[in-house]
Amino acid sequence: RWLLQAAQESPADEELRAELERLGEELQNWEELVDLYRANRGPLAEQPEALVALDLRLGRALAEELRETSEAMQAFCRVLDLSPDNTEALYALETLYKRTAAWDELLATLTRLFELVDDPAERRRVLMDRALVEEEQLGDVARAAATYRTVLSESPEDLEVLGNLRL
C-alpha cells in the first residue's frame, strides 16, 4: 500500500513504477496497478514522454494481464497521438486488432509499420500479413495482389509470393 501511495505522489518516478510492476506481477494484483496508472495520467499531462511510457505500461497491463482489449487499444492509440512513430504501440495494436477482427484498423496499422521498419524480413512479414487480411478477411483479391507485388518489388525471387499471385 505504501508503494501505491508513493507512486501517486511521484507519478514520474520510473524506479518506483518498475518496483510496483514487479510486485504487481509477483502478487498478481494488476487491477490496483492499472488503477494507479489511470490516476497518474492527469499529473503527467504536461510530460508527453512520461505519458507515452505510462500509456504503454497501461496498455500492456490491460491487454496482457486483464484482457481489457478495448481500453488497451485506447491506451495504445493515445501513445500514437503523442508519438506517431512508436512501433511498440503499433505492434501491440496489430495484435489487438487481429484478436478483435478489426480488419480496417489492422490494415492501417500494418501499413504504418511497413513505413517505419527497416528490416527486410520484418517488412516482408508485415506485407504478407496485410495481403492475407486483404485476401482472406476482406475478399479483396485485387488489393492483395497489389500488396504481393509490393513484396516482389522488394524481393523479386520470393517464390511464396509468386505462387500467391497465380490466384
Coordinates of N, CA, C and O in Angstrom, one line a residue:
R1 N 0.8 -1.2 0.0 CA 0.0 0.0 0.0 C 0.9 1.3 0.0 O 0.5 2.2 -0.7
W2 N 1.9 1.3 0.8 CA 2.8 2.5 0.8 C 3.4 2.8 -0.5 O 3.6 3.9 -0.9
L3 N 3.7 1.7 -1.3 CA 4.3 1.9 -2.6 C 3.3 2.6 -3.5 O 3.6 3.5 -4.3
L4 N 2.0 2.2 -3.4 CA 1.0 2.8 -4.2 C 0.8 4.3 -3.9 O 0.7 5.1 -4.8
Q5 N 0.8 4.6 -2.6 CA 0.7 5.9 -2.2 C 1.9 6.8 -2.7 O 1.8 7.9 -3.2
A6 N 3.1 6.2 -2.6 CA 4.3 6.9 -3.0 C 4.2 7.1 -4.5 O 4.6 8.2 -5.0
A7 N 3.7 6.2 -5.3 CA 3.6 6.3 -6.7 C 2.6 7.4 -7.1 O 2.8 8.1 -8.1
Q8 N 1.5 7.5 -6.3 CA 0.6 8.6 -6.6 C 1.2 10.0 -6.3 O 0.9 10.9 -7.0
E9 N 2.1 10.0 -5.4 CA 2.7 11.3 -5.1 C 3.8 11.6 -6.0 O 4.2 12.8 -6.2
S10 N 4.4 10.6 -6.6 CA 5.6 10.8 -7.6 C 5.3 10.0 -8.9 O 6.0 9.0 -9.1
P11 N 4.4 10.4 -9.7 CA 4.0 9.6 -10.9 C 5.1 9.5 -11.9 O 5.0 8.6 -12.7
A12 N 6.1 10.3 -11.9 CA 7.1 10.3 -12.9 C 8.3 9.4 -12.5 O 9.3 9.3 -13.2
D13 N 8.3 8.9 -11.3 CA 9.4 8.1 -10.7 C 9.4 6.7 -11.4 O 8.7 5.8 -11.0
E14 N 10.3 6.6 -12.3 CA 10.4 5.3 -13.1 C 10.9 4.1 -12.2 O 10.4 3.0 -12.4
E15 N 11.8 4.4 -11.3 CA 12.3 3.3 -10.4 C 11.1 2.8 -9.5 O 11.0 1.6 -9.4
L16 N 10.3 3.7 -9.0 CA 9.2 3.3 -8.2 C 8.2 2.5 -9.0 O 7.6 1.5 -8.6
R17 N 7.9 3.0 -10.2 CA 7.0 2.3 -11.1 C 7.4 0.9 -11.5 O 6.6 0.0 -11.5
A18 N 8.7 0.8 -11.7 CA 9.3 -0.6 -12.0 C 9.1 -1.5 -10.8 O 8.7 -2.7 -11.0
E19 N 9.3 -1.0 -9.7 CA 9.1 -1.8 -8.5 C 7.7 -2.2 -8.3 O 7.3 -3.4 -8.0
L20 N 6.8 -1.3 -8.6 CA 5.3 -1.6 -8.5 C 4.9 -2.7 -9.5 O 4.1 -3.6 -9.2
E21 N 5.5 -2.6 -10.7 CA 5.2 -3.6 -11.7 C 5.7 -4.9 -11.3 O 5.0 -6.0 -11.5
R22 N 6.9 -5.0 -10.8 CA 7.4 -6.2 -10.3 C 6.5 -6.9 -9.2 O 6.2 -8.0 -9.3
L23 N 6.1 -6.0 -8.3 CA 5.2 -6.5 -7.2 C 3.8 -6.9 -7.8 O 3.3 -7.9 -7.4
G24 N 3.4 -6.1 -8.7 CA 2.1 -6.4 -9.3 C 2.1 -7.8 -10.0 O 1.1 -8.5 -9.9
E25 N 3.2 -8.0 -10.7 CA 3.3 -9.3 -11.3 C 3.5 -10.4 -10.3 O 2.8 -11.5 -10.4
E26 N 4.3 -10.2 -9.3 CA 4.5 -11.2 -8.3 C 3.2 -11.6 -7.5 O 2.9 -12.7 -7.2
L27 N 2.5 -10.5 -7.2 CA 1.3 -10.7 -6.4 C 0.0 -10.9 -7.3 O -1.1 -11.1 -6.7
Q28 N 0.2 -10.8 -8.6 CA -1.0 -10.8 -9.5 C -2.1 -9.8 -9.1 O -3.2 -10.1 -9.1
N29 N -1.6 -8.6 -8.8 CA -2.5 -7.5 -8.4 C -2.6 -6.5 -9.4 O -2.3 -5.3 -9.2
W30 N -3.0 -6.8 -10.6 CA -2.9 -5.9 -11.8 C -4.0 -4.9 -11.7 O -3.9 -3.8 -12.2
E31 N -5.2 -5.2 -11.1 CA -6.2 -4.2 -11.0 C -5.8 -2.9 -10.3 O -6.1 -1.8 -10.8
E32 N -5.1 -3.1 -9.2 CA -4.7 -1.9 -8.5 C -3.6 -1.1 -9.2 O -3.6 0.1 -9.2
L33 N -2.7 -1.9 -9.9 CA -1.7 -1.2 -10.7 C -2.3 -0.4 -11.8 O -1.9 0.7 -12.1
V34 N -3.3 -1.0 -12.5 CA -4.0 -0.3 -13.6 C -4.7 0.9 -13.1 O -4.7 2.0 -13.7
D35 N -5.3 0.8 -11.9 CA -6.0 1.9 -11.3 C -5.0 3.1 -11.1 O -5.3 4.2 -11.3
L36 N -3.8 2.7 -10.6 CA -2.7 3.7 -10.4 C -2.3 4.3 -11.7 O -2.2 5.6 -11.7
Y37 N -2.1 3.6 -12.7 CA -1.8 4.1 -14.0 C -2.8 5.1 -14.5 O -2.5 6.2 -15.0
R38 N -4.1 4.7 -14.3 CA -5.2 5.6 -14.8 C -5.1 6.9 -14.0 O -5.3 8.0 -14.6
A39 N -4.9 6.8 -12.7 CA -4.9 8.0 -11.8 C -3.7 8.9 -12.1 O -3.7 10.1 -12.0
N40 N -2.6 8.3 -12.6 CA -1.4 9.1 -12.8 C -1.4 9.8 -14.2 O -0.5 10.6 -14.5
R41 N -2.3 9.5 -15.1 CA -2.3 10.1 -16.4 C -2.5 11.6 -16.2 O -1.8 12.4 -16.9
G42 N -3.4 12.1 -15.4 CA -3.6 13.5 -15.2 C -2.3 14.3 -14.8 O -2.0 15.3 -15.4
P43 N -1.7 13.9 -13.7 CA -0.5 14.6 -13.3 C 0.7 14.6 -14.3 O 1.5 15.5 -14.3
L44 N 0.6 13.7 -15.3 CA 1.7 13.6 -16.3 C 1.3 14.3 -17.6 O 2.0 14.2 -18.6
A45 N 0.2 15.0 -17.6 CA -0.4 15.6 -18.8 C 0.6 16.5 -19.5 O 0.7 16.7 -20.7
E46 N 1.5 17.2 -18.7 CA 2.4 18.2 -19.3 C 3.8 17.5 -19.6 O 4.7 18.2 -19.9
Q47 N 3.9 16.2 -19.4 CA 5.1 15.5 -19.7 C 4.9 14.4 -20.7 O 4.7 13.2 -20.3
P48 N 4.9 14.7 -22.0 CA 4.5 13.8 -23.0 C 5.3 12.5 -23.0 O 4.7 11.4 -23.2
E49 N 6.6 12.6 -22.8 CA 7.4 11.3 -22.8 C 7.0 10.4 -21.7 O 6.9 9.2 -21.9
A50 N 6.8 11.0 -20.5 CA 6.3 10.2 -19.4 C 4.9 9.6 -19.6 O 4.6 8.5 -19.2
L51 N 4.1 10.4 -20.2 CA 2.7 9.9 -20.5 C 2.7 8.8 -21.5 O 2.0 7.8 -21.4
V52 N 3.6 8.9 -22.5 CA 3.8 7.8 -23.5 C 4.2 6.5 -22.8 O 3.6 5.4 -23.0
A53 N 5.2 6.6 -21.9 CA 5.7 5.5 -21.2 C 4.6 4.9 -20.3 O 4.4 3.7 -20.2
L54 N 3.8 5.8 -19.7 CA 2.7 5.3 -18.8 C 1.6 4.6 -19.6 O 1.2 3.5 -19.2
D55 N 1.2 5.2 -20.7 CA 0.2 4.6 -21.5 C 0.6 3.3 -22.2 O -0.2 2.3 -22.4
L56 N 1.9 3.1 -22.5 CA 2.4 1.8 -22.9 C 2.3 0.8 -21.8 O 1.8 -0.3 -22.1
R57 N 2.7 1.2 -20.6 CA 2.5 0.2 -19.5 C 1.1 -0.1 -19.2 O 0.7 -1.3 -19.0
L58 N 0.2 0.9 -19.3 CA -1.2 0.7 -19.0 C -1.8 -0.2 -20.1 O -2.5 -1.2 -19.8
G59 N -1.5 0.1 -21.4 CA -1.9 -0.8 -22.4 C -1.5 -2.2 -22.3 O -2.3 -3.1 -22.5
R60 N -0.2 -2.4 -22.0 CA 0.3 -3.8 -21.8 C -0.4 -4.5 -20.7 O -0.9 -5.7 -20.8
A61 N -0.6 -3.8 -19.5 CA -1.3 -4.5 -18.4 C -2.7 -4.8 -18.7 O -3.2 -5.9 -18.4
L62 N -3.4 -3.9 -19.4 CA -4.8 -4.1 -19.8 C -4.9 -5.3 -20.8 O -5.8 -6.1 -20.6
A63 N -4.0 -5.3 -21.8 CA -4.1 -6.3 -22.8 C -3.7 -7.7 -22.3 O -4.4 -8.7 -22.6
E64 N -2.5 -7.7 -21.7 CA -1.9 -9.0 -21.4 C -2.4 -9.6 -20.0 O -2.5 -10.8 -19.9
E65 N -2.6 -8.7 -19.1 CA -3.0 -9.2 -17.7 C -4.5 -9.3 -17.4 O -5.0 -10.2 -16.8
L66 N -5.2 -8.2 -17.9 CA -6.6 -8.1 -17.6 C -7.5 -8.4 -18.7 O -8.7 -8.5 -18.6
R67 N -6.9 -8.6 -19.9 CA -7.6 -8.9 -21.2 C -8.7 -7.8 -21.4 O -9.8 -8.2 -21.9
E68 N -8.5 -6.6 -21.1 CA -9.4 -5.5 -21.4 C -9.0 -4.9 -22.7 O -8.3 -3.8 -22.8
T69 N -9.4 -5.5 -23.8 CA -8.9 -5.2 -25.1 C -9.3 -3.8 -25.5 O -8.4 -3.0 -26.0
S70 N -10.5 -3.4 -25.3 CA -10.9 -2.1 -25.8 C -10.1 -0.9 -25.1 O -9.7 0.0 -25.8
E71 N -10.0 -1.0 -23.8 CA -9.3 0.1 -23.1 C -7.8 0.0 -23.5 O -7.1 1.1 -23.5
A72 N -7.3 -1.2 -23.7 CA -5.9 -1.3 -24.1 C -5.6 -0.6 -25.4 O -4.7 0.1 -25.6
M73 N -6.6 -0.8 -26.4 CA -6.4 -0.2 -27.7 C -6.5 1.3 -27.5 O -5.7 2.0 -28.2
Q74 N -7.3 1.8 -26.6 CA -7.4 3.3 -26.4 C -6.0 3.8 -25.9 O -5.6 4.9 -26.3
A75 N -5.4 3.1 -25.0 CA -4.1 3.5 -24.4 C -3.1 3.5 -25.5 O -2.3 4.5 -25.6
F76 N -3.0 2.5 -26.3 CA -2.0 2.5 -27.4 C -2.3 3.6 -28.4 O -1.3 4.1 -29.0
C77 N -3.5 3.8 -28.7 CA -3.8 4.9 -29.6 C -3.4 6.3 -29.1 O -3.0 7.2 -29.8
R78 N -3.6 6.5 -27.8 CA -3.1 7.7 -27.1 C -1.6 7.8 -27.3 O -1.1 8.9 -27.5
V79 N -0.9 6.7 -27.2 CA 0.6 6.7 -27.4 C 0.9 7.3 -28.8 O 1.7 8.1 -29.0
L80 N 0.1 6.8 -29.8 CA 0.4 7.2 -31.2 C 0.0 8.6 -31.4 O 0.6 9.3 -32.3
D81 N -1.0 9.1 -30.7 CA -1.3 10.5 -30.8 C -0.1 11.4 -30.4 O 0.1 12.5 -31.0
L82 N 0.6 11.0 -29.3 CA 1.8 11.7 -28.9 C 3.1 11.4 -29.6 O 4.0 12.2 -29.7
S83 N 3.1 10.1 -30.0 CA 4.4 9.6 -30.7 C 4.0 8.7 -31.8 O 4.0 7.5 -31.7
P84 N 3.7 9.4 -33.0 CA 3.2 8.6 -34.1 C 4.1 7.5 -34.7 O 3.5 6.6 -35.3
D85 N 5.3 7.5 -34.4 CA 6.3 6.5 -34.9 C 6.6 5.4 -33.9 O 7.5 4.7 -34.0
N86 N 5.8 5.3 -32.8 CA 6.0 4.4 -31.7 C 5.7 3.0 -32.2 O 4.5 2.6 -32.2
T87 N 6.7 2.2 -32.6 CA 6.5 0.9 -33.1 C 6.0 -0.1 -32.0 O 5.2 -1.0 -32.3
E88 N 6.3 0.2 -30.7 CA 5.8 -0.7 -29.7 C 4.3 -0.6 -29.6 O 3.6 -1.7 -29.5
A89 N 3.7 0.6 -29.7 CA 2.3 0.7 -29.7 C 1.7 0.1 -31.0 O 0.6 -0.5 -30.9
L90 N 2.3 0.3 -32.1 CA 1.8 -0.3 -33.3 C 1.8 -1.8 -33.3 O 0.8 -2.4 -33.7
Y91 N 2.8 -2.4 -32.8 CA 2.9 -3.9 -32.7 C 1.8 -4.4 -31.7 O 1.1 -5.4 -32.0
A92 N 1.6 -3.6 -30.6 CA 0.5 -4.0 -29.7 C -0.9 -3.9 -30.3 O -1.7 -4.8 -30.2
L93 N -1.1 -2.8 -31.1 CA -2.4 -2.7 -31.8 C -2.5 -3.7 -32.8 O -3.7 -4.2 -33.0
E94 N -1.5 -4.1 -33.5 CA -1.6 -5.2 -34.5 C -2.1 -6.4 -33.9 O -3.1 -7.0 -34.4
T95 N -1.6 -6.8 -32.7 CA -2.1 -8.0 -32.0 C -3.5 -7.8 -31.6 O -4.4 -8.8 -31.8
L96 N -3.9 -6.7 -31.1 CA -5.3 -6.5 -30.6 C -6.3 -6.4 -31.7 O -7.4 -6.9 -31.6
Y97 N -5.9 -5.8 -32.8 CA -6.8 -5.7 -34.0 C -7.0 -7.1 -34.6 O -8.1 -7.4 -35.0
K98 N -6.0 -7.9 -34.6 CA -6.2 -9.3 -35.0 C -7.1 -10.1 -34.1 O -8.0 -10.8 -34.5
R99 N -6.9 -9.9 -32.8 CA -7.8 -10.5 -31.8 C -9.2 -10.2 -31.9 O -10.1 -11.0 -31.7
T100 N -9.5 -8.9 -32.3 CA -10.9 -8.4 -32.4 C -11.4 -8.4 -33.8 O -12.5 -7.9 -34.0
A101 N -10.6 -8.9 -34.8 CA -11.1 -8.9 -36.2 C -11.4 -7.5 -36.7 O -12.3 -7.3 -37.4
A102 N -10.6 -6.5 -36.2 CA -10.8 -5.1 -36.7 C -9.9 -4.9 -37.9 O -8.8 -4.4 -37.8
W103 N -10.4 -5.4 -39.0 CA -9.5 -5.6 -40.2 C -9.1 -4.2 -40.8 O -7.9 -4.1 -41.2
D104 N -9.9 -3.3 -40.9 CA -9.5 -2.0 -41.5 C -8.5 -1.3 -40.6 O -7.5 -0.8 -41.1
E105 N -8.7 -1.3 -39.3 CA -7.7 -0.8 -38.4 C -6.3 -1.6 -38.5 O -5.3 -1.0 -38.4
L106 N -6.5 -2.9 -38.6 CA -5.3 -3.7 -38.8 C -4.5 -3.3 -40.0 O -3.3 -3.2 -40.0
L107 N -5.2 -3.2 -41.1 CA -4.5 -2.8 -42.4 C -3.8 -1.4 -42.2 O -2.7 -1.3 -42.7
A108 N -4.5 -0.5 -41.6 CA -3.8 0.8 -41.4 C -2.6 0.7 -40.5 O -1.6 1.3 -40.8
T109 N -2.7 -0.1 -39.5 CA -1.5 -0.4 -38.6 C -0.4 -1.1 -39.4 O 0.8 -0.7 -39.2
L110 N -0.7 -2.1 -40.1 CA 0.3 -2.8 -40.9 C 1.0 -1.8 -41.9 O 2.2 -1.9 -42.1
T111 N 0.2 -1.0 -42.5 CA 0.7 0.0 -43.5 C 1.7 0.9 -42.8 O 2.8 1.2 -43.3
R112 N 1.3 1.4 -41.6 CA 2.2 2.3 -40.9 C 3.5 1.6 -40.4 O 4.6 2.1 -40.5
L113 N 3.4 0.3 -40.0 CA 4.6 -0.4 -39.6 C 5.5 -0.6 -40.8 O 6.7 -0.5 -40.7
F114 N 4.9 -0.9 -42.0 CA 5.7 -1.1 -43.2 C 6.5 0.2 -43.5 O 7.7 0.1 -43.9
E115 N 5.9 1.3 -43.2 CA 6.6 2.6 -43.5 C 7.7 2.8 -42.5 O 8.7 3.5 -42.8
L116 N 7.7 2.2 -41.3 CA 8.6 2.5 -40.2 C 9.8 1.5 -40.1 O 10.8 1.9 -39.7
V117 N 9.5 0.3 -40.4 CA 10.5 -0.8 -40.2 C 11.5 -0.8 -41.3 O 11.2 -0.6 -42.5
D118 N 12.8 -1.1 -40.9 CA 13.9 -1.2 -41.9 C 14.3 -2.6 -42.2 O 14.8 -2.9 -43.3
D119 N 14.0 -3.5 -41.3 CA 14.5 -4.9 -41.5 C 13.7 -5.6 -42.7 O 12.5 -5.6 -42.6
P120 N 14.4 -6.1 -43.7 CA 13.7 -6.7 -44.8 C 12.8 -7.8 -44.5 O 11.7 -7.9 -45.0
A121 N 13.2 -8.7 -43.6 CA 12.3 -9.8 -43.2 C 11.1 -9.3 -42.5 O 10.0 -9.8 -42.7
E122 N 11.2 -8.3 -41.7 CA 10.0 -7.7 -41.0 C 9.1 -7.0 -41.9 O 7.9 -7.1 -41.9
R123 N 9.7 -6.3 -42.9 CA 8.9 -5.6 -43.9 C 8.1 -6.6 -44.7 O 6.9 -6.4 -45.0
R124 N 8.7 -7.7 -45.0 CA 8.0 -8.8 -45.8 C 6.9 -9.4 -44.9 O 5.8 -9.6 -45.4
R125 N 7.2 -9.7 -43.7 CA 6.2 -10.2 -42.8 C 4.9 -9.3 -42.7 O 3.8 -9.7 -42.8
V126 N 5.2 -8.0 -42.6 CA 4.1 -7.0 -42.5 C 3.3 -7.0 -43.7 O 2.1 -7.1 -43.7
L127 N 4.0 -7.0 -44.9 CA 3.2 -7.0 -46.1 C 2.5 -8.3 -46.4 O 1.3 -8.3 -46.9
M128 N 3.1 -9.4 -46.0 CA 2.4 -10.7 -46.2 C 1.1 -10.8 -45.3 O 0.1 -11.2 -45.7
D129 N 1.3 -10.3 -44.1 CA 0.1 -10.2 -43.2 C -1.0 -9.4 -43.8 O -2.2 -9.7 -43.8
R130 N -0.6 -8.2 -44.3 CA -1.5 -7.3 -44.9 C -2.2 -8.0 -46.1 O -3.5 -7.9 -46.3
A131 N -1.5 -8.6 -47.0 CA -2.1 -9.3 -48.1 C -3.0 -10.4 -47.7 O -4.1 -10.6 -48.3
L132 N -2.7 -11.1 -46.7 CA -3.6 -12.2 -46.2 C -4.9 -11.6 -45.7 O -6.0 -12.2 -45.9
V133 N -4.8 -10.5 -45.0 CA -6.1 -9.9 -44.5 C -6.9 -9.4 -45.6 O -8.1 -9.6 -45.7
E134 N -6.2 -8.8 -46.6 CA -7.0 -8.3 -47.8 C -7.6 -9.4 -48.5 O -8.8 -9.3 -48.9
E135 N -6.9 -10.5 -48.7 CA -7.4 -11.6 -49.5 C -8.5 -12.4 -48.7 O -9.6 -12.7 -49.1
E136 N -8.1 -12.9 -47.5 CA -8.9 -13.9 -46.7 C -10.0 -13.2 -45.9 O -11.1 -13.8 -45.8
Q137 N -9.7 -12.1 -45.3 CA -10.7 -11.5 -44.4 C -11.7 -10.5 -45.2 O -12.8 -10.4 -44.9
L138 N -11.1 -9.8 -46.1 CA -11.9 -8.8 -46.8 C -12.3 -9.2 -48.2 O -13.2 -8.6 -48.9
G139 N -11.7 -10.3 -48.7 CA -12.1 -10.9 -50.0 C -11.7 -10.0 -51.2 O -12.3 -10.0 -52.2
D140 N -10.7 -9.1 -50.9 CA -10.3 -8.2 -52.0 C -9.0 -8.7 -52.6 O -7.9 -8.3 -52.3
V141 N -9.2 -9.6 -53.6 CA -8.1 -10.3 -54.3 C -7.2 -9.3 -55.0 O -6.0 -9.4 -55.0
A142 N -7.8 -8.3 -55.6 CA -7.0 -7.3 -56.4 C -6.1 -6.5 -55.5 O -4.9 -6.2 -55.8
R143 N -6.7 -6.1 -54.3 CA -5.8 -5.4 -53.4 C -4.7 -6.2 -52.8 O -3.6 -5.8 -52.7
A144 N -5.0 -7.5 -52.5 CA -4.0 -8.4 -52.1 C -2.9 -8.6 -53.1 O -1.7 -8.6 -52.8
A145 N -3.3 -8.7 -54.4 CA -2.3 -8.9 -55.5 C -1.4 -7.7 -55.5 O -0.2 -7.8 -55.8
A146 N -2.0 -6.5 -55.3 CA -1.1 -5.3 -55.3 C -0.1 -5.3 -54.2 O 1.0 -4.9 -54.4
T147 N -0.6 -5.8 -53.0 CA 0.4 -5.9 -51.9 C 1.4 -7.0 -52.2 O 2.6 -6.7 -51.9
Y148 N 1.0 -8.1 -52.8 CA 2.0 -9.1 -53.1 C 3.1 -8.5 -54.1 O 4.3 -8.8 -54.1
R149 N 2.6 -7.7 -55.0 CA 3.5 -7.1 -56.0 C 4.5 -6.1 -55.3 O 5.7 -6.0 -55.7
T150 N 4.1 -5.5 -54.2 CA 5.0 -4.7 -53.4 C 6.1 -5.6 -52.8 O 7.2 -5.2 -52.7
V151 N 5.7 -6.7 -52.3 CA 6.6 -7.7 -51.7 C 7.7 -8.0 -52.8 O 8.9 -8.0 -52.6
L152 N 7.1 -8.3 -54.0 CA 8.0 -8.7 -55.1 C 9.0 -7.6 -55.5 O 10.1 -7.8 -55.9
S153 N 8.5 -6.4 -55.4 CA 9.4 -5.2 -55.7 C 10.6 -5.2 -54.8 O 11.6 -4.7 -55.2
E154 N 10.4 -5.7 -53.6 CA 11.5 -5.7 -52.6 C 12.3 -7.0 -52.7 O 13.4 -7.0 -52.3
S155 N 11.6 -8.0 -53.1 CA 12.3 -9.4 -53.2 C 11.8 -10.1 -54.4 O 10.9 -11.0 -54.3
P156 N 12.4 -9.8 -55.6 CA 11.8 -10.4 -56.8 C 11.8 -11.9 -56.9 O 11.1 -12.4 -57.7
E157 N 12.6 -12.6 -56.1 CA 12.7 -14.0 -56.2 C 11.9 -14.7 -55.2 O 12.0 -15.9 -55.0
D158 N 10.9 -14.1 -54.5 CA 10.1 -14.6 -53.5 C 9.1 -15.6 -54.0 O 8.1 -15.2 -54.6
L159 N 9.4 -16.9 -53.9 CA 8.6 -18.0 -54.5 C 7.2 -18.0 -53.9 O 6.2 -18.3 -54.6
E160 N 7.1 -17.8 -52.6 CA 5.8 -17.8 -52.0 C 4.9 -16.8 -52.6 O 3.7 -17.0 -52.9
V161 N 5.4 -15.6 -52.8 CA 4.6 -14.5 -53.3 C 4.2 -14.8 -54.8 O 3.1 -14.6 -55.2
L162 N 5.2 -15.3 -55.5 CA 4.9 -15.7 -56.9 C 3.8 -16.7 -57.0 O 2.9 -16.6 -57.8
G163 N 3.8 -17.7 -56.1 CA 2.7 -18.7 -56.0 C 1.4 -18.0 -55.7 O 0.3 -18.4 -56.2
N164 N 1.4 -17.1 -54.7 CA 0.1 -16.4 -54.3 C -0.4 -15.6 -55.5 O -1.6 -15.4 -55.6
L165 N 0.4 -15.0 -56.3 CA 0.0 -14.2 -57.4 C -0.7 -15.0 -58.5 O -1.4 -14.4 -59.3
R166 N -0.6 -16.3 -58.5 CA -1.3 -17.1 -59.5 C -2.8 -17.1 -59.3 O -3.5 -17.6 -60.1
L167 N -3.2 -16.6 -58.2 CA -4.7 -16.6 -57.9 C -5.3 -15.9 -58.9 O -6.0 -15.5 -59.5

